[in-house]
Amino acid sequence: PDCTVTYDSLNTTYRTWTYTMAADDPFQPYWSLLNTSGPAVIKDTITNSFTFKAYPTSICPYSASKCVPMPGVEFTEIMPGYCSLEVSDLVDGVMAEALESMSADAFQTEFEGLTSFGTLFGEALKTADTFACVAVTCVVIALLYMVLLRFLVGTCVWLALFAVLVLFLFGGGLLIARSSQCQGAELFDTGFQLAVATTTYLASSATNAVNQ
């Protein structure tokens, strides 16, 4: 293939291709409806603004949808008989001008970042003694924790088991209160009433047992 062929310099008869949505696109039915029976303005817009020129089959032996040239893109030969895309000189110049216009601000931002890093490093050096004291304190606390854990591990285990038991009892109480909760009543109000009723019942039962 001739990699020097460009869209502007090519003198030939082009094919045309009108954009169509894929069949699995969720908007495809609406697009087809507008294209066939929509308002005249929309139909003209689809016909004029969504119709593109495509290379002829002598240059691009594929369907027209695969041969639409893109503005600002040219071909270049990267190896014998193989063409690849590259940015045109016009687009390259525009990008260079844009980079030049923002280079000063970019360098200023980078310099401010380096200055901030130097300031932070200097502040860290000023507070090095504080960091050292904190590090030593952390080591001492960790050693004390390990020593106390050696002697209090049994107590910690029993406390953990007791905490789990309390959580189970609390959760069970909440479920019982939820099962008897009336519409519009707060959950904790229902639980409080249930606790008062349970306490009254136990006190009455104990009194009756003592009297008998």
mmCIF file with all atom_site columns, C-alpha atoms in Angstrom:
data_model
loop_
_atom_site.group_PDB
_atom_site.id
_atom_site.type_symbol
_atom_site.label_atom_id
_atom_site.label_alt_id
_atom_site.label_comp_id
_atom_site.label_asym_id
_atom_site.label_entity_id
_atom_site.label_seq_id
_atom_site.pdbx_PDB_ins_code
_atom_site.Cartn_x
_atom_site.Cartn_y
_atom_site.Cartn_z
_atom_site.occupancy
_atom_site.B_iso_or_equiv
_atom_site.pdbx_formal_charge
_atom_site.auth_seq_id
_atom_site.auth_comp_id
_atom_site.auth_asym_id
_atom_site.auth_atom_id
_atom_site.pdbx_PDB_model_num
ATOM 1   C CA . PRO A 1 1   ? 0.000   0.000   0.000   1.00 0.00 ? 1   PRO A CA 1
ATOM 2   C CA . ASP A 1 2   ? 0.960   3.626   -0.541  1.00 0.00 ? 2   ASP A CA 1
ATOM 3   C CA . CYS A 1 3   ? 1.386   5.159   2.914   1.00 0.00 ? 3   CYS A CA 1
ATOM 4   C CA . THR A 1 4   ? 1.762   8.693   1.515   1.00 0.00 ? 4   THR A CA 1
ATOM 5   C CA . VAL A 1 5   ? -1.884  8.891   0.427   1.00 0.00 ? 5   VAL A CA 1
ATOM 6   C CA . THR A 1 6   ? -3.789  11.492  2.461   1.00 0.00 ? 6   THR A CA 1
ATOM 7   C CA . TYR A 1 7   ? -7.401  12.532  2.560   1.00 0.00 ? 7   TYR A CA 1
ATOM 8   C CA . ASP A 1 8   ? -6.662  16.043  1.259   1.00 0.00 ? 8   ASP A CA 1
ATOM 9   C CA . SER A 1 9   ? -4.390  15.053  -1.630  1.00 0.00 ? 9   SER A CA 1
ATOM 10  C CA . LEU A 1 10  ? -6.463  12.111  -2.824  1.00 0.00 ? 10  LEU A CA 1
ATOM 11  C CA . ASN A 1 11  ? -8.305  12.824  -6.089  1.00 0.00 ? 11  ASN A CA 1
ATOM 12  C CA . THR A 1 12  ? -10.878 10.092  -6.423  1.00 0.00 ? 12  THR A CA 1
ATOM 13  C CA . THR A 1 13  ? -14.537 9.275   -5.988  1.00 0.00 ? 13  THR A CA 1
ATOM 14  C CA . TYR A 1 14  ? -15.382 8.641   -2.361  1.00 0.00 ? 14  TYR A CA 1
ATOM 15  C CA . ARG A 1 15  ? -17.946 6.338   -0.875  1.00 0.00 ? 15  ARG A CA 1
ATOM 16  C CA . THR A 1 16  ? -20.378 7.633   1.720   1.00 0.00 ? 16  THR A CA 1
ATOM 17  C CA . TRP A 1 17  ? -21.415 6.054   4.989   1.00 0.00 ? 17  TRP A CA 1
ATOM 18  C CA . THR A 1 18  ? -24.264 7.157   7.241   1.00 0.00 ? 18  THR A CA 1
ATOM 19  C CA . TYR A 1 19  ? -23.869 6.393   10.920  1.00 0.00 ? 19  TYR A CA 1
ATOM 20  C CA . THR A 1 20  ? -26.119 3.642   12.269  1.00 0.00 ? 20  THR A CA 1
ATOM 21  C CA . MET A 1 21  ? -26.267 2.289   15.783  1.00 0.00 ? 21  MET A CA 1
ATOM 22  C CA . ALA A 1 22  ? -25.465 -1.346  16.514  1.00 0.00 ? 22  ALA A CA 1
ATOM 23  C CA . ALA A 1 23  ? -28.427 -3.688  16.824  1.00 0.00 ? 23  ALA A CA 1
ATOM 24  C CA . ASP A 1 24  ? -27.636 -4.428  20.477  1.00 0.00 ? 24  ASP A CA 1
ATOM 25  C CA . ASP A 1 25  ? -27.445 -0.737  21.418  1.00 0.00 ? 25  ASP A CA 1
ATOM 26  C CA . PRO A 1 26  ? -30.376 0.142   23.752  1.00 0.00 ? 26  PRO A CA 1
ATOM 27  C CA . PHE A 1 27  ? -30.908 3.435   21.865  1.00 0.00 ? 27  PHE A CA 1
ATOM 28  C CA . GLN A 1 28  ? -31.006 1.794   18.423  1.00 0.00 ? 28  GLN A CA 1
ATOM 29  C CA . PRO A 1 29  ? -34.851 1.587   18.190  1.00 0.00 ? 29  PRO A CA 1
ATOM 30  C CA . TYR A 1 30  ? -35.203 5.284   19.008  1.00 0.00 ? 30  TYR A CA 1
ATOM 31  C CA . TRP A 1 31  ? -32.474 6.218   16.524  1.00 0.00 ? 31  TRP A CA 1
ATOM 32  C CA . SER A 1 32  ? -34.205 4.247   13.762  1.00 0.00 ? 32  SER A CA 1
ATOM 33  C CA . LEU A 1 33  ? -37.564 5.798   14.659  1.00 0.00 ? 33  LEU A CA 1
ATOM 34  C CA . LEU A 1 34  ? -36.136 9.325   14.424  1.00 0.00 ? 34  LEU A CA 1
ATOM 35  C CA . ASN A 1 35  ? -34.377 8.472   11.166  1.00 0.00 ? 35  ASN A CA 1
ATOM 36  C CA . THR A 1 36  ? -37.495 7.106   9.492   1.00 0.00 ? 36  THR A CA 1
ATOM 37  C CA . SER A 1 37  ? -40.464 8.961   10.981  1.00 0.00 ? 37  SER A CA 1
ATOM 38  C CA . GLY A 1 38  ? -38.978 11.750  13.095  1.00 0.00 ? 38  GLY A CA 1
ATOM 39  C CA . PRO A 1 39  ? -39.327 15.475  12.519  1.00 0.00 ? 39  PRO A CA 1
ATOM 40  C CA . ALA A 1 40  ? -37.873 16.814  9.289   1.00 0.00 ? 40  ALA A CA 1
ATOM 41  C CA . VAL A 1 41  ? -35.218 18.837  11.142  1.00 0.00 ? 41  VAL A CA 1
ATOM 42  C CA . ILE A 1 42  ? -33.891 15.765  12.935  1.00 0.00 ? 42  ILE A CA 1
ATOM 43  C CA . LYS A 1 43  ? -33.996 13.656  9.773   1.00 0.00 ? 43  LYS A CA 1
ATOM 44  C CA . ASP A 1 44  ? -32.031 16.316  7.882   1.00 0.00 ? 44  ASP A CA 1
ATOM 45  C CA . THR A 1 45  ? -29.525 16.544  10.733  1.00 0.00 ? 45  THR A CA 1
ATOM 46  C CA . ILE A 1 46  ? -28.967 12.780  10.689  1.00 0.00 ? 46  ILE A CA 1
ATOM 47  C CA . THR A 1 47  ? -28.590 12.787  6.914   1.00 0.00 ? 47  THR A CA 1
ATOM 48  C CA . ASN A 1 48  ? -26.224 15.762  6.704   1.00 0.00 ? 48  ASN A CA 1
ATOM 49  C CA . SER A 1 49  ? -24.256 15.662  9.952   1.00 0.00 ? 49  SER A CA 1
ATOM 50  C CA . PHE A 1 50  ? -23.934 11.891  10.310  1.00 0.00 ? 50  PHE A CA 1
ATOM 51  C CA . THR A 1 51  ? -22.977 11.060  6.731   1.00 0.00 ? 51  THR A CA 1
ATOM 52  C CA . PHE A 1 52  ? -19.221 10.739  6.174   1.00 0.00 ? 52  PHE A CA 1
ATOM 53  C CA . LYS A 1 53  ? -16.925 10.252  3.215   1.00 0.00 ? 53  LYS A CA 1
ATOM 54  C CA . ALA A 1 54  ? -15.051 6.965   3.025   1.00 0.00 ? 54  ALA A CA 1
ATOM 55  C CA . TYR A 1 55  ? -12.069 5.817   0.966   1.00 0.00 ? 55  TYR A CA 1
ATOM 56  C CA . PRO A 1 56  ? -12.900 3.804   -2.167  1.00 0.00 ? 56  PRO A CA 1
ATOM 57  C CA . THR A 1 57  ? -12.457 0.050   -2.206  1.00 0.00 ? 57  THR A CA 1
ATOM 58  C CA . SER A 1 58  ? -9.341  0.433   -4.363  1.00 0.00 ? 58  SER A CA 1
ATOM 59  C CA . ILE A 1 59  ? -7.580  2.001   -1.382  1.00 0.00 ? 59  ILE A CA 1
ATOM 60  C CA . CYS A 1 60  ? -9.528  0.559   1.561   1.00 0.00 ? 60  CYS A CA 1
ATOM 61  C CA . PRO A 1 61  ? -10.986 -2.860  0.642   1.00 0.00 ? 61  PRO A CA 1
ATOM 62  C CA . TYR A 1 62  ? -13.343 -2.961  3.636   1.00 0.00 ? 62  TYR A CA 1
ATOM 63  C CA . SER A 1 63  ? -16.830 -1.780  4.414   1.00 0.00 ? 63  SER A CA 1
ATOM 64  C CA . ALA A 1 64  ? -17.367 1.970   4.261   1.00 0.00 ? 64  ALA A CA 1
ATOM 65  C CA . SER A 1 65  ? -17.734 2.225   8.047   1.00 0.00 ? 65  SER A CA 1
ATOM 66  C CA . LYS A 1 66  ? -14.136 0.996   8.443   1.00 0.00 ? 66  LYS A CA 1
ATOM 67  C CA . CYS A 1 67  ? -12.686 3.388   5.840   1.00 0.00 ? 67  CYS A CA 1
ATOM 68  C CA . VAL A 1 68  ? -13.785 6.804   7.132   1.00 0.00 ? 68  VAL A CA 1
ATOM 69  C CA . PRO A 1 69  ? -10.671 9.044   7.413   1.00 0.00 ? 69  PRO A CA 1
ATOM 70  C CA . MET A 1 70  ? -10.104 10.877  10.669  1.00 0.00 ? 70  MET A CA 1
ATOM 71  C CA . PRO A 1 71  ? -9.054  14.549  10.492  1.00 0.00 ? 71  PRO A CA 1
ATOM 72  C CA . GLY A 1 72  ? -5.572  15.204  11.801  1.00 0.00 ? 72  GLY A CA 1
ATOM 73  C CA . VAL A 1 73  ? -4.394  11.618  11.261  1.00 0.00 ? 73  VAL A CA 1
ATOM 74  C CA . GLU A 1 74  ? -2.059  10.473  8.492   1.00 0.00 ? 74  GLU A CA 1
ATOM 75  C CA . PHE A 1 75  ? -0.375  7.227   7.484   1.00 0.00 ? 75  PHE A CA 1
ATOM 76  C CA . THR A 1 76  ? 3.296   6.442   7.790   1.00 0.00 ? 76  THR A CA 1
ATOM 77  C CA . GLU A 1 77  ? 5.288   3.418   6.672   1.00 0.00 ? 77  GLU A CA 1
ATOM 78  C CA . ILE A 1 78  ? 6.855   1.747   9.704   1.00 0.00 ? 78  ILE A CA 1
ATOM 79  C CA . MET A 1 79  ? 8.153   -1.229  7.719   1.00 0.00 ? 79  MET A CA 1
ATOM 80  C CA . PRO A 1 80  ? 8.034   -2.278  4.051   1.00 0.00 ? 80  PRO A CA 1
ATOM 81  C CA . GLY A 1 81  ? 4.441   -2.926  3.047   1.00 0.00 ? 81  GLY A CA 1
ATOM 82  C CA . TYR A 1 82  ? 2.957   -1.960  6.420   1.00 0.00 ? 82  TYR A CA 1
ATOM 83  C CA . CYS A 1 83  ? 1.295   1.401   7.196   1.00 0.00 ? 83  CYS A CA 1
ATOM 84  C CA . SER A 1 84  ? 0.468   2.824   10.600  1.00 0.00 ? 84  SER A CA 1
ATOM 85  C CA . LEU A 1 85  ? -1.318  5.922   11.873  1.00 0.00 ? 85  LEU A CA 1
ATOM 86  C CA . GLU A 1 86  ? 0.431   9.102   12.980  1.00 0.00 ? 86  GLU A CA 1
ATOM 87  C CA . VAL A 1 87  ? -0.599  12.613  13.978  1.00 0.00 ? 87  VAL A CA 1
ATOM 88  C CA . SER A 1 88  ? -0.422  15.134  11.155  1.00 0.00 ? 88  SER A CA 1
ATOM 89  C CA . ASP A 1 89  ? 2.011   18.049  11.214  1.00 0.00 ? 89  ASP A CA 1
ATOM 90  C CA . LEU A 1 90  ? -0.844  20.520  11.665  1.00 0.00 ? 90  LEU A CA 1
ATOM 91  C CA . VAL A 1 91  ? -2.150  18.797  14.789  1.00 0.00 ? 91  VAL A CA 1
ATOM 92  C CA . ASP A 1 92  ? 1.406   18.339  16.036  1.00 0.00 ? 92  ASP A CA 1
ATOM 93  C CA . GLY A 1 93  ? 2.016   22.087  15.747  1.00 0.00 ? 93  GLY A CA 1
ATOM 94  C CA . VAL A 1 94  ? -1.183  22.936  17.606  1.00 0.00 ? 94  VAL A CA 1
ATOM 95  C CA . MET A 1 95  ? -0.237  20.537  20.407  1.00 0.00 ? 95  MET A CA 1
ATOM 96  C CA . ALA A 1 96  ? 3.257   22.061  20.611  1.00 0.00 ? 96  ALA A CA 1
ATOM 97  C CA . GLU A 1 97  ? 1.796   25.566  20.938  1.00 0.00 ? 97  GLU A CA 1
ATOM 98  C CA . ALA A 1 98  ? -0.548  24.376  23.665  1.00 0.00 ? 98  ALA A CA 1
ATOM 99  C CA . LEU A 1 99  ? 2.326   22.794  25.586  1.00 0.00 ? 99  LEU A CA 1
ATOM 100 C CA . GLU A 1 100 ? 4.393   25.955  25.245  1.00 0.00 ? 100 GLU A CA 1
ATOM 101 C CA . SER A 1 101 ? 1.576   28.079  26.634  1.00 0.00 ? 101 SER A CA 1
ATOM 102 C CA . MET A 1 102 ? 1.238   25.886  29.708  1.00 0.00 ? 102 MET A CA 1
ATOM 103 C CA . SER A 1 103 ? 4.927   25.104  30.273  1.00 0.00 ? 103 SER A CA 1
ATOM 104 C CA . ALA A 1 104 ? 5.544   28.128  32.510  1.00 0.00 ? 104 ALA A CA 1
ATOM 105 C CA . ASP A 1 105 ? 2.650   27.270  34.794  1.00 0.00 ? 105 ASP A CA 1
ATOM 106 C CA . ALA A 1 106 ? 3.654   23.624  34.822  1.00 0.00 ? 106 ALA A CA 1
ATOM 107 C CA . PHE A 1 107 ? 7.240   24.414  35.843  1.00 0.00 ? 107 PHE A CA 1
ATOM 108 C CA . GLN A 1 108 ? 5.972   26.833  38.489  1.00 0.00 ? 108 GLN A CA 1
ATOM 109 C CA . THR A 1 109 ? 3.714   24.143  39.937  1.00 0.00 ? 109 THR A CA 1
ATOM 110 C CA . GLU A 1 110 ? 6.571   21.628  39.924  1.00 0.00 ? 110 GLU A CA 1
ATOM 111 C CA . PHE A 1 111 ? 8.894   24.104  41.645  1.00 0.00 ? 111 PHE A CA 1
ATOM 112 C CA . GLU A 1 112 ? 6.302   24.841  44.316  1.00 0.00 ? 112 GLU A CA 1
ATOM 113 C CA . GLY A 1 113 ? 5.950   21.094  44.907  1.00 0.00 ? 113 GLY A CA 1
ATOM 114 C CA . LEU A 1 114 ? 9.719   20.725  45.392  1.00 0.00 ? 114 LEU A CA 1
ATOM 115 C CA . THR A 1 115 ? 9.752   23.734  47.714  1.00 0.00 ? 115 THR A CA 1
ATOM 116 C CA . SER A 1 116 ? 6.941   22.252  49.775  1.00 0.00 ? 116 SER A CA 1
ATOM 117 C CA . PHE A 1 117 ? 8.821   18.960  50.023  1.00 0.00 ? 117 PHE A CA 1
ATOM 118 C CA . GLY A 1 118 ? 11.954  20.761  51.218  1.00 0.00 ? 118 GLY A CA 1
ATOM 119 C CA . THR A 1 119 ? 9.950   22.663  53.825  1.00 0.00 ? 119 THR A CA 1
ATOM 120 C CA . LEU A 1 120 ? 8.407   19.443  55.090  1.00 0.00 ? 120 LEU A CA 1
ATOM 121 C CA . PHE A 1 121 ? 11.824  17.773  55.304  1.00 0.00 ? 121 PHE A CA 1
ATOM 122 C CA . GLY A 1 122 ? 13.193  20.740  57.248  1.00 0.00 ? 122 GLY A CA 1
ATOM 123 C CA . GLU A 1 123 ? 10.294  20.636  59.694  1.00 0.00 ? 123 GLU A CA 1
ATOM 124 C CA . ALA A 1 124 ? 10.910  16.915  60.166  1.00 0.00 ? 124 ALA A CA 1
ATOM 125 C CA . LEU A 1 125 ? 14.545  17.594  61.064  1.00 0.00 ? 125 LEU A CA 1
ATOM 126 C CA . LYS A 1 126 ? 13.473  20.245  63.580  1.00 0.00 ? 126 LYS A CA 1
ATOM 127 C CA . THR A 1 127 ? 11.176  17.773  65.329  1.00 0.00 ? 127 THR A CA 1
ATOM 128 C CA . ALA A 1 128 ? 13.569  14.811  65.165  1.00 0.00 ? 128 ALA A CA 1
ATOM 129 C CA . ASP A 1 129 ? 13.885  14.722  68.986  1.00 0.00 ? 129 ASP A CA 1
ATOM 130 C CA . THR A 1 130 ? 10.102  14.497  69.294  1.00 0.00 ? 130 THR A CA 1
ATOM 131 C CA . PHE A 1 131 ? 10.010  11.604  66.839  1.00 0.00 ? 131 PHE A CA 1
ATOM 132 C CA . ALA A 1 132 ? 12.734  9.843   68.847  1.00 0.00 ? 132 ALA A CA 1
ATOM 133 C CA . CYS A 1 133 ? 10.847  10.285  72.137  1.00 0.00 ? 133 CYS A CA 1
ATOM 134 C CA . VAL A 1 134 ? 7.646   8.985   70.571  1.00 0.00 ? 134 VAL A CA 1
ATOM 135 C CA . ALA A 1 135 ? 9.476   5.962   69.123  1.00 0.00 ? 135 ALA A CA 1
ATOM 136 C CA . VAL A 1 136 ? 11.065  5.077   72.481  1.00 0.00 ? 136 VAL A CA 1
ATOM 137 C CA . THR A 1 137 ? 7.725   5.537   74.254  1.00 0.00 ? 137 THR A CA 1
ATOM 138 C CA . CYS A 1 138 ? 6.011   3.223   71.768  1.00 0.00 ? 138 CYS A CA 1
ATOM 139 C CA . VAL A 1 139 ? 8.640   0.535   72.324  1.00 0.00 ? 139 VAL A CA 1
ATOM 140 C CA . VAL A 1 140 ? 8.275   0.784   76.122  1.00 0.00 ? 140 VAL A CA 1
ATOM 141 C CA . ILE A 1 141 ? 4.496   0.629   75.951  1.00 0.00 ? 141 ILE A CA 1
ATOM 142 C CA . ALA A 1 142 ? 4.651   -2.372  73.627  1.00 0.00 ? 142 ALA A CA 1
ATOM 143 C CA . LEU A 1 143 ? 7.004   -4.235  76.001  1.00 0.00 ? 143 LEU A CA 1
ATOM 144 C CA . LEU A 1 144 ? 4.773   -3.438  78.989  1.00 0.00 ? 144 LEU A CA 1
ATOM 145 C CA . TYR A 1 145 ? 1.738   -4.664  77.048  1.00 0.00 ? 145 TYR A CA 1
ATOM 146 C CA . MET A 1 146 ? 3.460   -7.951  76.216  1.00 0.00 ? 146 MET A CA 1
ATOM 147 C CA . VAL A 1 147 ? 4.539   -8.475  79.852  1.00 0.00 ? 147 VAL A CA 1
ATOM 148 C CA . LEU A 1 148 ? 1.054   -7.694  81.214  1.00 0.00 ? 148 LEU A CA 1
ATOM 149 C CA . LEU A 1 149 ? -0.522  -9.907  78.567  1.00 0.00 ? 149 LEU A CA 1
ATOM 150 C CA . ARG A 1 150 ? 1.667   -12.769 79.784  1.00 0.00 ? 150 ARG A CA 1
ATOM 151 C CA . PHE A 1 151 ? 0.092   -12.580 83.268  1.00 0.00 ? 151 PHE A CA 1
ATOM 152 C CA . LEU A 1 152 ? -3.400  -11.362 82.362  1.00 0.00 ? 152 LEU A CA 1
ATOM 153 C CA . VAL A 1 153 ? -4.124  -13.509 79.304  1.00 0.00 ? 153 VAL A CA 1
ATOM 154 C CA . GLY A 1 154 ? -6.499  -15.725 81.344  1.00 0.00 ? 154 GLY A CA 1
ATOM 155 C CA . THR A 1 155 ? -8.421  -12.720 82.608  1.00 0.00 ? 155 THR A CA 1
ATOM 156 C CA . CYS A 1 156 ? -8.640  -11.323 79.075  1.00 0.00 ? 156 CYS A CA 1
ATOM 157 C CA . VAL A 1 157 ? -10.014 -14.620 77.749  1.00 0.00 ? 157 VAL A CA 1
ATOM 158 C CA . TRP A 1 158 ? -12.693 -14.841 80.460  1.00 0.00 ? 158 TRP A CA 1
ATOM 159 C CA . LEU A 1 159 ? -13.625 -11.199 79.951  1.00 0.00 ? 159 LEU A CA 1
ATOM 160 C CA . ALA A 1 160 ? -13.978 -11.843 76.223  1.00 0.00 ? 160 ALA A CA 1
ATOM 161 C CA . LEU A 1 161 ? -16.226 -14.852 76.854  1.00 0.00 ? 161 LEU A CA 1
ATOM 162 C CA . PHE A 1 162 ? -18.317 -12.853 79.318  1.00 0.00 ? 162 PHE A CA 1
ATOM 163 C CA . ALA A 1 163 ? -18.623 -10.007 76.797  1.00 0.00 ? 163 ALA A CA 1
ATOM 164 C CA . VAL A 1 164 ? -19.812 -12.451 74.126  1.00 0.00 ? 164 VAL A CA 1
ATOM 165 C CA . LEU A 1 165 ? -22.392 -13.860 76.572  1.00 0.00 ? 165 LEU A CA 1
ATOM 166 C CA . VAL A 1 166 ? -23.625 -10.349 77.376  1.00 0.00 ? 166 VAL A CA 1
ATOM 167 C CA . LEU A 1 167 ? -23.898 -9.564  73.656  1.00 0.00 ? 167 LEU A CA 1
ATOM 168 C CA . PHE A 1 168 ? -25.924 -12.732 73.073  1.00 0.00 ? 168 PHE A CA 1
ATOM 169 C CA . LEU A 1 169 ? -28.262 -11.868 75.963  1.00 0.00 ? 169 LEU A CA 1
ATOM 170 C CA . PHE A 1 170 ? -28.629 -8.291  74.780  1.00 0.00 ? 170 PHE A CA 1
ATOM 171 C CA . GLY A 1 171 ? -29.291 -9.405  71.210  1.00 0.00 ? 171 GLY A CA 1
ATOM 172 C CA . GLY A 1 172 ? -31.836 -11.974 72.364  1.00 0.00 ? 172 GLY A CA 1
ATOM 173 C CA . GLY A 1 173 ? -33.604 -9.350  74.437  1.00 0.00 ? 173 GLY A CA 1
ATOM 174 C CA . LEU A 1 174 ? -33.767 -7.015  71.452  1.00 0.00 ? 174 LEU A CA 1
ATOM 175 C CA . LEU A 1 175 ? -35.231 -9.770  69.271  1.00 0.00 ? 175 LEU A CA 1
ATOM 176 C CA . ILE A 1 176 ? -37.879 -10.583 71.894  1.00 0.00 ? 176 ILE A CA 1
ATOM 177 C CA . ALA A 1 177 ? -38.744 -6.889  72.228  1.00 0.00 ? 177 ALA A CA 1
ATOM 178 C CA . ARG A 1 178 ? -38.904 -6.565  68.447  1.00 0.00 ? 178 ARG A CA 1
ATOM 179 C CA . SER A 1 179 ? -41.281 -9.516  68.191  1.00 0.00 ? 179 SER A CA 1
ATOM 180 C CA . SER A 1 180 ? -43.757 -7.841  70.589  1.00 0.00 ? 180 SER A CA 1
ATOM 181 C CA . GLN A 1 181 ? -43.276 -4.272  69.363  1.00 0.00 ? 181 GLN A CA 1
ATOM 182 C CA . CYS A 1 182 ? -46.486 -2.425  68.501  1.00 0.00 ? 182 CYS A CA 1
ATOM 183 C CA . GLN A 1 183 ? -46.839 -0.284  65.418  1.00 0.00 ? 183 GLN A CA 1
ATOM 184 C CA . GLY A 1 184 ? -45.586 3.249   66.024  1.00 0.00 ? 184 GLY A CA 1
ATOM 185 C CA . ALA A 1 185 ? -43.822 2.339   69.284  1.00 0.00 ? 185 ALA A CA 1
ATOM 186 C CA . GLU A 1 186 ? -40.080 2.774   69.776  1.00 0.00 ? 186 GLU A CA 1
ATOM 187 C CA . LEU A 1 187 ? -37.994 -0.359  70.107  1.00 0.00 ? 187 LEU A CA 1
ATOM 188 C CA . PHE A 1 188 ? -36.274 0.686   73.337  1.00 0.00 ? 188 PHE A CA 1
ATOM 189 C CA . ASP A 1 189 ? -39.588 1.781   74.882  1.00 0.00 ? 189 ASP A CA 1
ATOM 190 C CA . THR A 1 190 ? -41.004 -1.652  74.131  1.00 0.00 ? 190 THR A CA 1
ATOM 191 C CA . GLY A 1 191 ? -37.912 -3.263  75.622  1.00 0.00 ? 191 GLY A CA 1
ATOM 192 C CA . PHE A 1 192 ? -38.168 -1.157  78.751  1.00 0.00 ? 192 PHE A CA 1
ATOM 193 C CA . GLN A 1 193 ? -41.827 -2.088  79.217  1.00 0.00 ? 193 GLN A CA 1
ATOM 194 C CA . LEU A 1 194 ? -40.975 -5.741  78.640  1.00 0.00 ? 194 LEU A CA 1
ATOM 195 C CA . ALA A 1 195 ? -38.169 -5.549  81.233  1.00 0.00 ? 195 ALA A CA 1
ATOM 196 C CA . VAL A 1 196 ? -40.505 -3.910  83.789  1.00 0.00 ? 196 VAL A CA 1
ATOM 197 C CA . ALA A 1 197 ? -43.159 -6.566  83.189  1.00 0.00 ? 197 ALA A CA 1
ATOM 198 C CA . THR A 1 198 ? -40.577 -9.353  83.528  1.00 0.00 ? 198 THR A CA 1
ATOM 199 C CA . THR A 1 199 ? -39.203 -7.852  86.761  1.00 0.00 ? 199 THR A CA 1
ATOM 200 C CA . THR A 1 200 ? -42.722 -7.499  88.198  1.00 0.00 ? 200 THR A CA 1
ATOM 201 C CA . TYR A 1 201 ? -43.555 -11.077 87.294  1.00 0.00 ? 201 TYR A CA 1
ATOM 202 C CA . LEU A 1 202 ? -40.350 -12.426 88.880  1.00 0.00 ? 202 LEU A CA 1
ATOM 203 C CA . ALA A 1 203 ? -40.910 -10.373 92.044  1.00 0.00 ? 203 ALA A CA 1
ATOM 204 C CA . SER A 1 204 ? -44.503 -11.591 92.314  1.00 0.00 ? 204 SER A CA 1
ATOM 205 C CA . SER A 1 205 ? -43.429 -15.186 91.759  1.00 0.00 ? 205 SER A CA 1
ATOM 206 C CA . ALA A 1 206 ? -40.732 -14.914 94.416  1.00 0.00 ? 206 ALA A CA 1
ATOM 207 C CA . THR A 1 207 ? -43.193 -13.389 96.895  1.00 0.00 ? 207 THR A CA 1
ATOM 208 C CA . ASN A 1 208 ? -45.704 -16.147 96.302  1.00 0.00 ? 208 ASN A CA 1
ATOM 209 C CA . ALA A 1 209 ? -43.021 -18.809 96.721  1.00 0.00 ? 209 ALA A CA 1
ATOM 210 C CA . VAL A 1 210 ? -41.919 -17.304 100.048 1.00 0.00 ? 210 VAL A CA 1
ATOM 211 C CA . ASN A 1 211 ? -45.491 -17.028 101.356 1.00 0.00 ? 211 ASN A CA 1
ATOM 212 C CA . GLN A 1 212 ? -46.208 -20.662 100.563 1.00 0.00 ? 212 GLN A CA 1
#
